[in-house]
PDB file of C-alpha atoms in Angstrom:
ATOM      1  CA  UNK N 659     -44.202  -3.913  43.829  1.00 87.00           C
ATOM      2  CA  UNK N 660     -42.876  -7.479  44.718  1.00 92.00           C
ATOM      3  CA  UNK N 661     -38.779  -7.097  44.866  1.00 95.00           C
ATOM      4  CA  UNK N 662     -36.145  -9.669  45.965  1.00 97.00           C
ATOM      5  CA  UNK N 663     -32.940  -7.973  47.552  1.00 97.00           C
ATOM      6  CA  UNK N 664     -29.790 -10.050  48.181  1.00 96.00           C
ATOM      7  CA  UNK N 665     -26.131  -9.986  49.592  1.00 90.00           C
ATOM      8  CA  UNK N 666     -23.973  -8.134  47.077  1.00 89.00           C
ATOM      9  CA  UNK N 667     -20.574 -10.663  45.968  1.00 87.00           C
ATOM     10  CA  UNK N 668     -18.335 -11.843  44.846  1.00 96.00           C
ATOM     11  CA  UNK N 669     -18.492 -14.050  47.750  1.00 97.00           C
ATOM     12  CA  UNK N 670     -14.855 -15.827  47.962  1.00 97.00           C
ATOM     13  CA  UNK N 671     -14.218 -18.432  50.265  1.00 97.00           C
ATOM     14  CA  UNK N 672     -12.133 -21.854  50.996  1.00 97.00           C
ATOM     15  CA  UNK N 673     -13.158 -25.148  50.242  1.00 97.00           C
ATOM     16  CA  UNK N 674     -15.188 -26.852  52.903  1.00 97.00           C
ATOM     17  CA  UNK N 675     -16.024 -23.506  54.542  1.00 98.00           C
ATOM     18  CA  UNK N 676     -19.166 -22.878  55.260  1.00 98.00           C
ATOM     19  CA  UNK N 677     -21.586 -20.443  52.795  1.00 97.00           C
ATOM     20  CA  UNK N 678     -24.457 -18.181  53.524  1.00 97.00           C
ATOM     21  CA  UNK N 679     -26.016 -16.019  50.660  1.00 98.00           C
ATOM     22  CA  UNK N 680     -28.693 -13.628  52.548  1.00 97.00           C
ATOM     23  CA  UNK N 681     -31.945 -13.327  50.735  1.00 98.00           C
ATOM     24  CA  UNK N 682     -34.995 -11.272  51.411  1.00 97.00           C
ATOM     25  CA  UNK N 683     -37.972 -10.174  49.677  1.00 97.00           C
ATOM     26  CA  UNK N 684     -41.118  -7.944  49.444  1.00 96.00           C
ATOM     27  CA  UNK N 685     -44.088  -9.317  48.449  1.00 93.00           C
ATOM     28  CA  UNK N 686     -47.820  -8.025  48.377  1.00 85.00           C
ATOM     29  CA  UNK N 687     -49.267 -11.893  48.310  1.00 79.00           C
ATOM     30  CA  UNK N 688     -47.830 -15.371  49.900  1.00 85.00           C
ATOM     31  CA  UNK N 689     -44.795 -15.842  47.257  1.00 92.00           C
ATOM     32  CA  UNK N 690     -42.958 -18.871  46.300  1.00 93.00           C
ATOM     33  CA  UNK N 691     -39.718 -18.307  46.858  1.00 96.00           C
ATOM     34  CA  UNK N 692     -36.597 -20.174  44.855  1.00 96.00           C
ATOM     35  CA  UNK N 693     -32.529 -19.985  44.102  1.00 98.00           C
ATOM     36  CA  UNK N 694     -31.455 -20.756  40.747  1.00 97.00           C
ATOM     37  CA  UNK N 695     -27.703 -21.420  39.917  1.00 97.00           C
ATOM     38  CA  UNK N 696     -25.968 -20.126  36.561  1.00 95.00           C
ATOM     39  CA  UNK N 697     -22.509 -22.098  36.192  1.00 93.00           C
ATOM     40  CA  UNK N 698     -19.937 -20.459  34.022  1.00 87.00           C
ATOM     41  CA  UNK N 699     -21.347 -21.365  30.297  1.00 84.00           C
ATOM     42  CA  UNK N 700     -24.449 -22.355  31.637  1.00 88.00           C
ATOM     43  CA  UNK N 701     -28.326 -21.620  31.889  1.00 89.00           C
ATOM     44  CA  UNK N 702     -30.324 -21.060  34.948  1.00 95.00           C
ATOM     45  CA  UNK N 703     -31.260 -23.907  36.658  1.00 94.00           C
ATOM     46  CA  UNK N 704     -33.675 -24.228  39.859  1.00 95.00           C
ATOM     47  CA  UNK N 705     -31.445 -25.355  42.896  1.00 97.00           C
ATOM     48  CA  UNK N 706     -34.334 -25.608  45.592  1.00 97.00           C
ATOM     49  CA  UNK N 707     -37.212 -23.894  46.582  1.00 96.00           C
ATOM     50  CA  UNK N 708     -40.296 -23.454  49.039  1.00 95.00           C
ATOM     51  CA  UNK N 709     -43.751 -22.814  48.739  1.00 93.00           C
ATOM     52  CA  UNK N 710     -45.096 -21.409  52.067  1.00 92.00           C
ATOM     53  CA  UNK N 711     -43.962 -20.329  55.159  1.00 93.00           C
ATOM     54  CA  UNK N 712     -41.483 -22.640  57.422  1.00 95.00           C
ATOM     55  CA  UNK N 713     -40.994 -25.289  54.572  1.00 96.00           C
ATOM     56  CA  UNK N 714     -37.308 -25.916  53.563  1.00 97.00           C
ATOM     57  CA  UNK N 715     -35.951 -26.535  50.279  1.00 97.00           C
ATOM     58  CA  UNK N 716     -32.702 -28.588  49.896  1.00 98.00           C
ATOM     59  CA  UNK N 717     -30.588 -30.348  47.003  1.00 97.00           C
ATOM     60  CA  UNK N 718     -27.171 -30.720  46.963  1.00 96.00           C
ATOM     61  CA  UNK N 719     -26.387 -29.845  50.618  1.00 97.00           C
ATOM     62  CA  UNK N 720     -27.806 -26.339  49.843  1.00 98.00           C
ATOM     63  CA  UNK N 721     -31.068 -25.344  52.069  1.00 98.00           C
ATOM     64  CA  UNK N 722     -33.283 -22.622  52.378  1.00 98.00           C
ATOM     65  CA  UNK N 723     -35.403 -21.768  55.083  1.00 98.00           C
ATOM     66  CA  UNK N 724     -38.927 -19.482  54.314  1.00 97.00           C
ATOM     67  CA  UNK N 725     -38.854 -17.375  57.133  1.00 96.00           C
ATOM     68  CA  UNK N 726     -42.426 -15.267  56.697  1.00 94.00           C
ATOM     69  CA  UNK N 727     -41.187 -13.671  60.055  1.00 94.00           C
ATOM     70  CA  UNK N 728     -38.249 -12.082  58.732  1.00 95.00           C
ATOM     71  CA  UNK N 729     -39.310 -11.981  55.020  1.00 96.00           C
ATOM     72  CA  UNK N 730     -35.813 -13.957  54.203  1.00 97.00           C
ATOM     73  CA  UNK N 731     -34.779 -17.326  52.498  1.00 98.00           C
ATOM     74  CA  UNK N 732     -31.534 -17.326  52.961  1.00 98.00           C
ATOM     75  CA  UNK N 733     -29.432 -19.859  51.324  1.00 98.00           C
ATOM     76  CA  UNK N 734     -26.584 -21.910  53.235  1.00 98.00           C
ATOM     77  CA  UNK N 735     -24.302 -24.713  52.836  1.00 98.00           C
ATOM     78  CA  UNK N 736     -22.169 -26.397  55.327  1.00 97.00           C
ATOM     79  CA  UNK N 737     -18.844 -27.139  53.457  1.00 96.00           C
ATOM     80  CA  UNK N 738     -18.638 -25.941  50.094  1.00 98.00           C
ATOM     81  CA  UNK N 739     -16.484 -27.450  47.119  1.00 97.00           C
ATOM     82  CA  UNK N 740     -14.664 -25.540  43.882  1.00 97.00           C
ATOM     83  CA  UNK N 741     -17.880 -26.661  41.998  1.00 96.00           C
ATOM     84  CA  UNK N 742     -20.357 -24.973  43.820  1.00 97.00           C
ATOM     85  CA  UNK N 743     -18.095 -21.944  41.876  1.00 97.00           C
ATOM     86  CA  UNK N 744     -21.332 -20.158  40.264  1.00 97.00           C
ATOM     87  CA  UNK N 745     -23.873 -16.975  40.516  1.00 97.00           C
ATOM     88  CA  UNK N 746     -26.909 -17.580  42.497  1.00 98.00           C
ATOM     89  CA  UNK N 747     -30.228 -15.788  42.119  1.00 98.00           C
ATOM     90  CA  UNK N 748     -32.783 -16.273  44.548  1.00 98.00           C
ATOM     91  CA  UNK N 749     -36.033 -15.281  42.855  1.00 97.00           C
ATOM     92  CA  UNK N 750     -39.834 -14.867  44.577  1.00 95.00           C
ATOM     93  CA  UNK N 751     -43.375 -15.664  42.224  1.00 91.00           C
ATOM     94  CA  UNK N 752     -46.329 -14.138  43.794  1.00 80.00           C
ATOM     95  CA  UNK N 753     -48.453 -14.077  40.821  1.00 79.00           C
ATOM     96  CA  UNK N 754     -47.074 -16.180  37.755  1.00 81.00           C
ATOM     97  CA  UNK N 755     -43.552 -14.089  37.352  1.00 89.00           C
ATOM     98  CA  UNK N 756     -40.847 -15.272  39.085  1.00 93.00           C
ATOM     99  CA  UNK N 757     -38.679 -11.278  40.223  1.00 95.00           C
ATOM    100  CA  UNK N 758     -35.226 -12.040  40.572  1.00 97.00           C
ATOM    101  CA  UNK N 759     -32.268 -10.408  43.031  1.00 97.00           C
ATOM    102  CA  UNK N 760     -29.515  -9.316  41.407  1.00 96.00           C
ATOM    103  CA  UNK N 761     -27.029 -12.653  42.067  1.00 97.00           C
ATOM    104  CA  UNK N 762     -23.973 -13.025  43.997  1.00 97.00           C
ATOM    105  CA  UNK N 763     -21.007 -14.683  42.342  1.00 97.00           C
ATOM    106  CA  UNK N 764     -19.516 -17.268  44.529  1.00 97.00           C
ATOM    107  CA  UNK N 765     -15.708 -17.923  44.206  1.00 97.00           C
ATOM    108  CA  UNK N 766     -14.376 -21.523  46.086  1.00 97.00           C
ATOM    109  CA  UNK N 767     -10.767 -21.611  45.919  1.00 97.00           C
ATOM    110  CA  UNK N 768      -9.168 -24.678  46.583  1.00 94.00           C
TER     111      UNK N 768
ATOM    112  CA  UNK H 973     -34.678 -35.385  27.700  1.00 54.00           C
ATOM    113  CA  UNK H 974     -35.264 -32.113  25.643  1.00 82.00           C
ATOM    114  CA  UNK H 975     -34.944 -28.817  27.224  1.00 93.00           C
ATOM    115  CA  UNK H 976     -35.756 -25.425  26.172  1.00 96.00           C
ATOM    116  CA  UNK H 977     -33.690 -24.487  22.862  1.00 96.00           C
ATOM    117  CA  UNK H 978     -33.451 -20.813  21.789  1.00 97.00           C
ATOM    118  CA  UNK H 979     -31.322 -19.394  18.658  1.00 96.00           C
ATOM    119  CA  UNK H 980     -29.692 -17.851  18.137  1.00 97.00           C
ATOM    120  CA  UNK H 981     -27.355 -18.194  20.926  1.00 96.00           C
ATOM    121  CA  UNK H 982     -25.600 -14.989  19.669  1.00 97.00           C
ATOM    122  CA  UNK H 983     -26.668 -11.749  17.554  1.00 98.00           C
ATOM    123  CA  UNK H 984     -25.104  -8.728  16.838  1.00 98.00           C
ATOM    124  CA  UNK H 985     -27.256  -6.061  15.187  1.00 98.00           C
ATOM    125  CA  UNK H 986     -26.970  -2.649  13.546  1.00 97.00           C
ATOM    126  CA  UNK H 987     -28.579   0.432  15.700  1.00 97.00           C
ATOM    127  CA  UNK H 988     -32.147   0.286  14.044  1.00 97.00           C
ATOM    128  CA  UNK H 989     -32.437  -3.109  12.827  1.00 98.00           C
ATOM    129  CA  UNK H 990     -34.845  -5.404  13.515  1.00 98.00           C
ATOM    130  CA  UNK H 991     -34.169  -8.310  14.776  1.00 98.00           C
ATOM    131  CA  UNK H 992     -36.244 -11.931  15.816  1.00 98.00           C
ATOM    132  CA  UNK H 993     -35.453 -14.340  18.375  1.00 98.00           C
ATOM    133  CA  UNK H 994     -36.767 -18.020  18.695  1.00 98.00           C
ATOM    134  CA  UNK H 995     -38.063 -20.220  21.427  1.00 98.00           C
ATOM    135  CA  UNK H 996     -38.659 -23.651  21.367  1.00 97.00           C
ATOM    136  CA  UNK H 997     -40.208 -24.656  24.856  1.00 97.00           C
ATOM    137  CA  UNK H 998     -40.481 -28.019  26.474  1.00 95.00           C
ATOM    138  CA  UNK H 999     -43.207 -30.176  24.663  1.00 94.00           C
ATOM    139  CA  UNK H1000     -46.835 -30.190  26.699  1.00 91.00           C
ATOM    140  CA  UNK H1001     -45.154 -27.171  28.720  1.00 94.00           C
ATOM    141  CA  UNK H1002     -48.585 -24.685  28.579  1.00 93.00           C
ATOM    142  CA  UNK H1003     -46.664 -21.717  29.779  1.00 94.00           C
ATOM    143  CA  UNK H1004     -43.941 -19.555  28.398  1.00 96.00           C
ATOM    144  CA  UNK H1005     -41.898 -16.590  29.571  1.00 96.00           C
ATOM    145  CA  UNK H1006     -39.155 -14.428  28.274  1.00 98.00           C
ATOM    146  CA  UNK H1007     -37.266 -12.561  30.652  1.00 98.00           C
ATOM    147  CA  UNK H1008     -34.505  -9.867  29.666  1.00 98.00           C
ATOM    148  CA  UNK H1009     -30.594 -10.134  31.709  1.00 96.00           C
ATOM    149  CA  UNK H1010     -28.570  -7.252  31.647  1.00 95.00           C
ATOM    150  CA  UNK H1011     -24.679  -7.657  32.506  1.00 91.00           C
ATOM    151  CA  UNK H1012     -24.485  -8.432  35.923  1.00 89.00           C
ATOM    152  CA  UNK H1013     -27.877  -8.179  36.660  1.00 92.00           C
ATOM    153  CA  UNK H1014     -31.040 -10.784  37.564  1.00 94.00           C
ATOM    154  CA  UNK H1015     -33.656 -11.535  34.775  1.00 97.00           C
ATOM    155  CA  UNK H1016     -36.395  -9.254  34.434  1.00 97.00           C
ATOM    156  CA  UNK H1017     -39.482  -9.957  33.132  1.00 96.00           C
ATOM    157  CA  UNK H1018     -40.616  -9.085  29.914  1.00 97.00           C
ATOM    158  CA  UNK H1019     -44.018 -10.994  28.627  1.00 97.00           C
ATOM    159  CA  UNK H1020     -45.728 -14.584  29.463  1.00 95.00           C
ATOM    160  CA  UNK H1021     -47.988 -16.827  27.686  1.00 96.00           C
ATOM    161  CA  UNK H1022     -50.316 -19.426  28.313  1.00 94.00           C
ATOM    162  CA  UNK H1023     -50.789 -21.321  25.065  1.00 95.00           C
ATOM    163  CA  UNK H1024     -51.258 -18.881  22.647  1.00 96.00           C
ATOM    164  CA  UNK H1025     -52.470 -16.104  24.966  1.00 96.00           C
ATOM    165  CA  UNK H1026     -50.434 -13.213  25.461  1.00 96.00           C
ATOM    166  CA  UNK H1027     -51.562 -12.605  29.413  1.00 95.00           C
ATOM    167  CA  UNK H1028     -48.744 -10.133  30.705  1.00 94.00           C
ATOM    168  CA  UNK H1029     -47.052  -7.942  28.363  1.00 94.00           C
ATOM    169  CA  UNK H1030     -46.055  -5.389  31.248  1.00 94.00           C
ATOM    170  CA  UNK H1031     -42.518  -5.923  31.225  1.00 95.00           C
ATOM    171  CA  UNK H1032     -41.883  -5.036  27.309  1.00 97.00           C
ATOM    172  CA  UNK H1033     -39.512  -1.922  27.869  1.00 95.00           C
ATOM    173  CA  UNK H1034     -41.387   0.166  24.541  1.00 95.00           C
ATOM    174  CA  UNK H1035     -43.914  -0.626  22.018  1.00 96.00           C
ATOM    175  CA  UNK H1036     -40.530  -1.365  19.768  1.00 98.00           C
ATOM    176  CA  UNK H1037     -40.770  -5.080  21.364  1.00 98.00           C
ATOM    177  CA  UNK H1038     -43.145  -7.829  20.575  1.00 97.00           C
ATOM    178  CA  UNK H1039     -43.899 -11.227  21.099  1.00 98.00           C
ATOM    179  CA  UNK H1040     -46.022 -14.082  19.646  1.00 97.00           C
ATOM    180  CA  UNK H1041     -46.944 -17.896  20.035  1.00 97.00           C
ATOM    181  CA  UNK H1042     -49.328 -18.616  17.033  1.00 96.00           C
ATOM    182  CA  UNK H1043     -49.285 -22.315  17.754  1.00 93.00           C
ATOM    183  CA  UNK H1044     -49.142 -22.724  21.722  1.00 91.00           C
ATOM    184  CA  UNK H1045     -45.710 -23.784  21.359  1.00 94.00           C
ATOM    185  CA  UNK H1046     -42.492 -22.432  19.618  1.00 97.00           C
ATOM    186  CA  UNK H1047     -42.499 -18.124  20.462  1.00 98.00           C
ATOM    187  CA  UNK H1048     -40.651 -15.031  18.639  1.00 98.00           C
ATOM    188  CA  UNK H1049     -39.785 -11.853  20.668  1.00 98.00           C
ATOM    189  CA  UNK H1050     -38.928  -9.572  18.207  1.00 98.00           C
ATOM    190  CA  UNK H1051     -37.450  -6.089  18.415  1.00 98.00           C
ATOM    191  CA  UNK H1052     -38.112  -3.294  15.709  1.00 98.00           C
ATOM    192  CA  UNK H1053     -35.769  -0.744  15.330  1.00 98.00           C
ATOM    193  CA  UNK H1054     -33.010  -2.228  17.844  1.00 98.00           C
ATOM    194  CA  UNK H1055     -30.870   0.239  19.978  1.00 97.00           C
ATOM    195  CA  UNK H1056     -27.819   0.206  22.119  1.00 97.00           C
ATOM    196  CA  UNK H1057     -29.751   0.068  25.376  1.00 96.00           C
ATOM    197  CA  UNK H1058     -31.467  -3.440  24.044  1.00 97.00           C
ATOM    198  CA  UNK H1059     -28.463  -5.280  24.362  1.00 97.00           C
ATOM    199  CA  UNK H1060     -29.004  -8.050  26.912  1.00 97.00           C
ATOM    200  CA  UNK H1061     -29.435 -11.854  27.173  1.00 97.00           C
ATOM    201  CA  UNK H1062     -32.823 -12.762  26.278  1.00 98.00           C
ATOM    202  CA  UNK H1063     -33.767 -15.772  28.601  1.00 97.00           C
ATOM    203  CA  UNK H1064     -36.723 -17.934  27.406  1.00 97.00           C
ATOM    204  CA  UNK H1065     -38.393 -20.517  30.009  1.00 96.00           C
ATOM    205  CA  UNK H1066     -41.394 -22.687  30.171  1.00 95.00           C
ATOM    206  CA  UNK H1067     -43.142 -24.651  32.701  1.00 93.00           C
ATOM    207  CA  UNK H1068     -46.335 -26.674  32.949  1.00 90.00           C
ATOM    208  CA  UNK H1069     -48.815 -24.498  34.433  1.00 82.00           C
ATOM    209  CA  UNK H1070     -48.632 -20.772  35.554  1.00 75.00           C
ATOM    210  CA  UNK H1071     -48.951 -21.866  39.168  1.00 78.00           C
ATOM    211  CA  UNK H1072     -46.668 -19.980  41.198  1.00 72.00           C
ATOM    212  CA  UNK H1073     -44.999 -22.772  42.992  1.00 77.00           C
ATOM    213  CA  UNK H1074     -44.418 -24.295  39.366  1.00 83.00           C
ATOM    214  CA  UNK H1075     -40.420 -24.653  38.718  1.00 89.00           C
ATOM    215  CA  UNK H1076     -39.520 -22.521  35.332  1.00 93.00           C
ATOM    216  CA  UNK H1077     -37.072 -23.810  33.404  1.00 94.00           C
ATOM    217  CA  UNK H1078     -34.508 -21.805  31.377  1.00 96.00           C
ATOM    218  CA  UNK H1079     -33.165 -21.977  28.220  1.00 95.00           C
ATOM    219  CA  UNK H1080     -29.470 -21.296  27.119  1.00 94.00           C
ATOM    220  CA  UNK H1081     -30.457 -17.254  26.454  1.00 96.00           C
ATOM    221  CA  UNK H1082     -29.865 -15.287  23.384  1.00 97.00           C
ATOM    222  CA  UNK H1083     -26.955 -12.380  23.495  1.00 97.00           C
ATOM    223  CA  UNK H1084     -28.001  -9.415  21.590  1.00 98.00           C
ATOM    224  CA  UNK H1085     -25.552  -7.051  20.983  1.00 98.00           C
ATOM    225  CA  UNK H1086     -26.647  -3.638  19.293  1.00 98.00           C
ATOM    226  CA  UNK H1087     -23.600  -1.782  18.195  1.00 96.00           C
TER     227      UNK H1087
END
């Protein structure tokens, strides 16, 4: 079945350093592929996504490439800041579900 | 603007109660989903809707869970006989059409605890 597989965290770094979260998935079909954020006390909420292969998804300096290549949509940032403190899921729907990894907790210390 | 409400935020049950938790979707959203979080874990899918259709109940863990949308709009999952292994956050999200590339969006989640 369709499964989404991602870097294990926490993930600590400095402000303004730069942030990759590796993503990769397994899908049957041509997915959609997304990251959602969860801030502490908050719900999920979509941060970007792509719908086919080579398109990029950005918002808030994040981006995402959909590599169909490599199967991967890993998400990066250039210089993060103490706000981007959150767990990020990067999810895949092939067929109306979206299947989820299992998050990585990012830590920005300042 | 409105977003998807679900109460209660918080439950704590006995082992072998029943218990029923609410949904309230964004208005004109046709499509519903309720997905099930386990501590330090991704949502997994439990059941979706498209109006008042049931399409995929696959994801239901035992024939103890169920879920409804009478109306095409507000939806109950509820649990019958709870158990320790059904405590979770119980994530409820709607979005316009089932299209895959459609975004979801998430309400606050329920946490059931089953003591």
């Amino acid at each position: 079945g369709d499964s989404v597989t991602q870097m294990e965290g926490p993930v600590t770094l400095s402000e303004e350093a730069f942030l990759t979260i590796n993503c990769t998935y397994t899908a049957t079909g041509y997915p959609s592929l997304f990251w959602y954020v969860q801030y502490p006390g908050e719900g999920l909420q979509l941060l970007l996504k792509a719908t086919k292969a080579d398109d990029k998804g950005s918002n808030k300096g994040f981006e995402a490439t959909y590599r169909k290549e490599t199967t991967s949509f890993h998400l990066e940032k250039g210089s993060v800041q103490v706000s981007d403190s959150a767990v990020y899921f990067c999810a895949l729907n092939a067929g109306n579900k979206l299947v989820f990894g299992a998050g990585t907790i990012l830590r920005v210390k300042s | 603007g409105a977003g998807v409400s679900q109460s209660p935020r918080y439950k704590v049950a006995k082992r072998g109660q029943d218990v029923a938790l609410r949904c309230d979707p964004i208005s004109g959203h046709v499509s519903l989903f309720w997905y099930q979080q386990a501590l330090g874990q991704g949502p997994e899918f439990l059941t979706y809707f498209q109006n008042e259709a049931q399409l995929d109940k696959s994801g239901l863990p035992s024939d103890r869970f169920f879920a409804e949308r009478p109306e095409g709009s507000v939806s109950t999952l509820k649990i019958q006989r709870t158990q320790q292994e059904d405590s979770a956050v119980y994530l409820c999200a709607s979005s316009l059409s089932l299209a895959a590339y459609n975004e979801q969006f998430f309400g606050p989640g329920t946490r059931l605890t089953v003591l």
